[in-house]
Amino acid sequence: MKKHIEYKTHGTCSRMITVDIEDGVITDCAFLGGCPGNTVGVASLVKGMRVEDAIARLSGIRCGSKNTSCPDQLANALKSALEEA
């Protein structure tokens, strides 16, 4: 099953995350805004990863004094995708 997500982020420099999932595996990921070195790196690392594994690794990561981060927002986007499935 293929799924495309467009997730509006909250509390981060990035404004949106797009993710493509096929059969429970992340096939593409991109951030709009944010620190390119971080967001491009995170997006590259999660490609080919199972959704559940990415959530487990990225949930709860904070950026400085913020209660969230771009990786944490990606985990939230993926959680939303699982809830909709």
Short mmCIF file of N, CA and C in Angstrom, two decimals:
data_model
loop_
_atom_site.label_atom_id
_atom_site.label_comp_id
_atom_site.label_asym_id
_atom_site.label_seq_id
_atom_site.Cartn_x
_atom_site.Cartn_y
_atom_site.Cartn_z
N MET A 1 0.82 -1.17 0.00
CA MET A 1 0.00 0.00 0.00
C MET A 1 0.88 1.25 0.00
N LYS A 2 0.57 2.20 -0.86
CA LYS A 2 1.32 3.46 -0.95
C LYS A 2 0.56 4.56 -0.22
N LYS A 3 1.33 5.44 0.42
CA LYS A 3 0.72 6.56 1.12
C LYS A 3 1.62 7.78 0.99
N HIS A 4 1.01 8.95 0.75
CA HIS A 4 1.74 10.22 0.67
C HIS A 4 1.23 11.11 1.80
N ILE A 5 2.15 11.66 2.58
CA ILE A 5 1.80 12.51 3.71
C ILE A 5 2.36 13.91 3.49
N GLU A 6 1.57 14.91 3.80
CA GLU A 6 2.04 16.30 3.88
C GLU A 6 1.68 16.76 5.29
N TYR A 7 2.71 16.97 6.10
CA TYR A 7 2.51 17.27 7.52
C TYR A 7 3.02 18.66 7.85
N LYS A 8 2.15 19.51 8.37
CA LYS A 8 2.55 20.85 8.80
C LYS A 8 3.19 20.75 10.17
N THR A 9 4.43 21.19 10.27
CA THR A 9 5.17 21.07 11.52
C THR A 9 4.76 22.14 12.52
N HIS A 10 5.08 21.91 13.78
CA HIS A 10 4.76 22.83 14.87
C HIS A 10 5.99 23.00 15.76
N GLY A 11 6.40 24.25 15.99
CA GLY A 11 7.48 24.54 16.93
C GLY A 11 8.88 24.34 16.38
N THR A 12 9.02 24.26 15.05
CA THR A 12 10.34 24.07 14.45
C THR A 12 10.58 25.08 13.34
N CYS A 13 11.82 25.18 12.90
CA CYS A 13 12.17 26.07 11.78
C CYS A 13 11.59 25.54 10.47
N SER A 14 11.53 24.22 10.32
CA SER A 14 10.91 23.67 9.12
C SER A 14 9.41 23.92 9.20
N ARG A 15 8.78 24.06 8.03
CA ARG A 15 7.36 24.38 7.99
C ARG A 15 6.49 23.19 7.59
N MET A 16 7.06 22.27 6.84
CA MET A 16 6.28 21.13 6.36
C MET A 16 7.22 19.96 6.07
N ILE A 17 6.67 18.76 6.21
CA ILE A 17 7.39 17.53 5.87
C ILE A 17 6.51 16.74 4.92
N THR A 18 7.10 16.27 3.82
CA THR A 18 6.39 15.34 2.94
C THR A 18 7.07 13.98 3.03
N VAL A 19 6.25 12.94 3.09
CA VAL A 19 6.77 11.58 3.23
C VAL A 19 5.97 10.66 2.34
N ASP A 20 6.67 9.76 1.66
CA ASP A 20 6.03 8.69 0.90
C ASP A 20 6.36 7.37 1.59
N ILE A 21 5.33 6.56 1.77
CA ILE A 21 5.46 5.27 2.44
C ILE A 21 4.88 4.20 1.53
N GLU A 22 5.61 3.10 1.40
CA GLU A 22 5.10 1.96 0.64
C GLU A 22 5.34 0.69 1.44
N ASP A 23 4.26 -0.03 1.73
CA ASP A 23 4.32 -1.27 2.49
C ASP A 23 5.08 -1.12 3.80
N GLY A 24 4.83 0.00 4.50
CA GLY A 24 5.43 0.22 5.81
C GLY A 24 6.86 0.73 5.80
N VAL A 25 7.38 1.05 4.61
CA VAL A 25 8.76 1.52 4.47
C VAL A 25 8.76 2.93 3.88
N ILE A 26 9.58 3.81 4.44
CA ILE A 26 9.68 5.18 3.94
C ILE A 26 10.47 5.16 2.64
N THR A 27 9.85 5.63 1.56
CA THR A 27 10.52 5.63 0.26
C THR A 27 11.03 7.01 -0.14
N ASP A 28 10.45 8.06 0.45
CA ASP A 28 10.93 9.42 0.18
C ASP A 28 10.53 10.31 1.34
N CYS A 29 11.35 11.33 1.59
CA CYS A 29 11.10 12.26 2.68
C CYS A 29 11.76 13.58 2.34
N ALA A 30 11.07 14.69 2.59
CA ALA A 30 11.64 16.01 2.34
C ALA A 30 11.05 17.01 3.33
N PHE A 31 11.88 17.95 3.76
CA PHE A 31 11.47 19.01 4.66
C PHE A 31 11.43 20.32 3.89
N LEU A 32 10.45 21.16 4.20
CA LEU A 32 10.38 22.51 3.65
C LEU A 32 10.83 23.45 4.76
N GLY A 33 11.94 24.14 4.53
CA GLY A 33 12.51 25.01 5.55
C GLY A 33 13.39 24.23 6.51
N GLY A 34 13.88 24.92 7.51
CA GLY A 34 14.76 24.29 8.48
C GLY A 34 16.21 24.36 8.05
N CYS A 35 17.08 23.76 8.83
CA CYS A 35 18.52 23.75 8.55
C CYS A 35 18.81 22.66 7.52
N PRO A 36 19.23 23.04 6.31
CA PRO A 36 19.40 22.05 5.25
C PRO A 36 20.31 20.88 5.62
N GLY A 37 21.40 21.14 6.30
CA GLY A 37 22.30 20.04 6.66
C GLY A 37 21.62 19.00 7.52
N ASN A 38 20.82 19.46 8.46
CA ASN A 38 20.10 18.55 9.35
C ASN A 38 18.95 17.86 8.63
N THR A 39 18.10 18.65 7.98
CA THR A 39 16.89 18.06 7.40
C THR A 39 17.18 17.14 6.22
N VAL A 40 18.14 17.52 5.39
CA VAL A 40 18.51 16.65 4.26
C VAL A 40 19.14 15.37 4.80
N GLY A 41 19.95 15.50 5.85
CA GLY A 41 20.58 14.33 6.45
C GLY A 41 19.57 13.38 7.05
N VAL A 42 18.63 13.92 7.83
CA VAL A 42 17.59 13.09 8.44
C VAL A 42 16.75 12.41 7.36
N ALA A 43 16.35 13.18 6.35
CA ALA A 43 15.54 12.62 5.26
C ALA A 43 16.27 11.48 4.57
N SER A 44 17.56 11.65 4.34
CA SER A 44 18.34 10.61 3.68
C SER A 44 18.45 9.36 4.55
N LEU A 45 18.64 9.56 5.84
CA LEU A 45 18.80 8.42 6.74
C LEU A 45 17.53 7.58 6.90
N VAL A 46 16.36 8.22 6.84
CA VAL A 46 15.13 7.45 7.05
C VAL A 46 14.64 6.73 5.79
N LYS A 47 15.14 7.10 4.63
CA LYS A 47 14.73 6.41 3.40
C LYS A 47 15.14 4.94 3.50
N GLY A 48 14.19 4.07 3.25
CA GLY A 48 14.44 2.63 3.35
C GLY A 48 14.18 2.07 4.73
N MET A 49 13.87 2.93 5.69
CA MET A 49 13.62 2.50 7.07
C MET A 49 12.13 2.19 7.26
N ARG A 50 11.85 1.20 8.09
CA ARG A 50 10.46 0.91 8.45
C ARG A 50 9.92 2.07 9.28
N VAL A 51 8.66 2.39 9.08
CA VAL A 51 8.02 3.51 9.78
C VAL A 51 8.17 3.38 11.29
N GLU A 52 7.90 2.21 11.83
CA GLU A 52 7.97 1.99 13.28
C GLU A 52 9.38 2.23 13.81
N ASP A 53 10.40 1.82 13.06
CA ASP A 53 11.78 2.02 13.49
C ASP A 53 12.14 3.50 13.50
N ALA A 54 11.69 4.24 12.50
CA ALA A 54 11.96 5.68 12.44
C ALA A 54 11.29 6.39 13.62
N ILE A 55 10.06 6.02 13.92
CA ILE A 55 9.36 6.62 15.06
C ILE A 55 10.13 6.37 16.35
N ALA A 56 10.56 5.13 16.55
CA ALA A 56 11.28 4.77 17.77
C ALA A 56 12.59 5.55 17.91
N ARG A 57 13.27 5.79 16.81
CA ARG A 57 14.56 6.49 16.87
C ARG A 57 14.42 8.00 16.99
N LEU A 58 13.36 8.58 16.42
CA LEU A 58 13.26 10.03 16.32
C LEU A 58 12.37 10.68 17.37
N SER A 59 11.46 9.94 17.95
CA SER A 59 10.52 10.51 18.93
C SER A 59 11.25 11.07 20.14
N GLY A 60 10.85 12.28 20.53
CA GLY A 60 11.39 12.87 21.76
C GLY A 60 12.67 13.66 21.60
N ILE A 61 13.26 13.68 20.40
CA ILE A 61 14.47 14.47 20.19
C ILE A 61 14.10 15.95 20.29
N ARG A 62 14.91 16.70 21.02
CA ARG A 62 14.66 18.13 21.21
C ARG A 62 15.72 18.94 20.50
N CYS A 63 15.37 20.17 20.15
CA CYS A 63 16.30 21.11 19.51
C CYS A 63 16.52 22.26 20.48
N GLY A 64 17.67 22.28 21.13
CA GLY A 64 17.95 23.33 22.10
C GLY A 64 16.90 23.32 23.21
N SER A 65 16.33 24.49 23.50
CA SER A 65 15.34 24.60 24.57
C SER A 65 13.92 24.30 24.09
N LYS A 66 13.76 24.01 22.80
CA LYS A 66 12.43 23.69 22.26
C LYS A 66 12.00 22.31 22.75
N ASN A 67 10.71 22.11 22.84
CA ASN A 67 10.18 20.80 23.26
C ASN A 67 10.11 19.80 22.13
N THR A 68 10.53 20.19 20.94
CA THR A 68 10.45 19.33 19.76
C THR A 68 11.65 19.63 18.86
N SER A 69 11.68 18.99 17.72
CA SER A 69 12.75 19.19 16.73
C SER A 69 12.22 18.72 15.38
N CYS A 70 12.98 18.95 14.33
CA CYS A 70 12.56 18.44 13.02
C CYS A 70 12.45 16.92 13.02
N PRO A 71 13.42 16.18 13.60
CA PRO A 71 13.26 14.73 13.65
C PRO A 71 12.03 14.30 14.46
N ASP A 72 11.76 14.98 15.57
CA ASP A 72 10.59 14.67 16.39
C ASP A 72 9.31 14.94 15.61
N GLN A 73 9.28 16.02 14.84
CA GLN A 73 8.10 16.33 14.03
C GLN A 73 7.90 15.27 12.94
N LEU A 74 9.00 14.75 12.39
CA LEU A 74 8.89 13.66 11.43
C LEU A 74 8.26 12.43 12.10
N ALA A 75 8.70 12.14 13.33
CA ALA A 75 8.10 11.02 14.06
C ALA A 75 6.60 11.24 14.26
N ASN A 76 6.21 12.48 14.57
CA ASN A 76 4.78 12.79 14.73
C ASN A 76 4.02 12.59 13.43
N ALA A 77 4.63 13.00 12.32
CA ALA A 77 3.99 12.81 11.01
C ALA A 77 3.79 11.32 10.73
N LEU A 78 4.79 10.52 11.05
CA LEU A 78 4.70 9.09 10.82
C LEU A 78 3.66 8.44 11.73
N LYS A 79 3.58 8.90 12.98
CA LYS A 79 2.55 8.39 13.90
C LYS A 79 1.16 8.69 13.34
N SER A 80 0.98 9.89 12.82
CA SER A 80 -0.31 10.26 12.22
C SER A 80 -0.66 9.35 11.06
N ALA A 81 0.35 9.01 10.26
CA ALA A 81 0.13 8.12 9.12
C ALA A 81 -0.32 6.74 9.58
N LEU A 82 0.28 6.25 10.67
CA LEU A 82 -0.11 4.94 11.19
C LEU A 82 -1.54 4.96 11.73
N GLU A 83 -1.91 6.06 12.38
CA GLU A 83 -3.26 6.17 12.94
C GLU A 83 -4.32 6.21 11.85
N GLU A 84 -3.97 6.80 10.69
CA GLU A 84 -4.91 6.90 9.58
C GLU A 84 -5.05 5.59 8.82
N ALA A 85 -4.06 4.72 8.95
CA ALA A 85 -4.06 3.47 8.18
C ALA A 85 -5.10 2.50 8.66
#
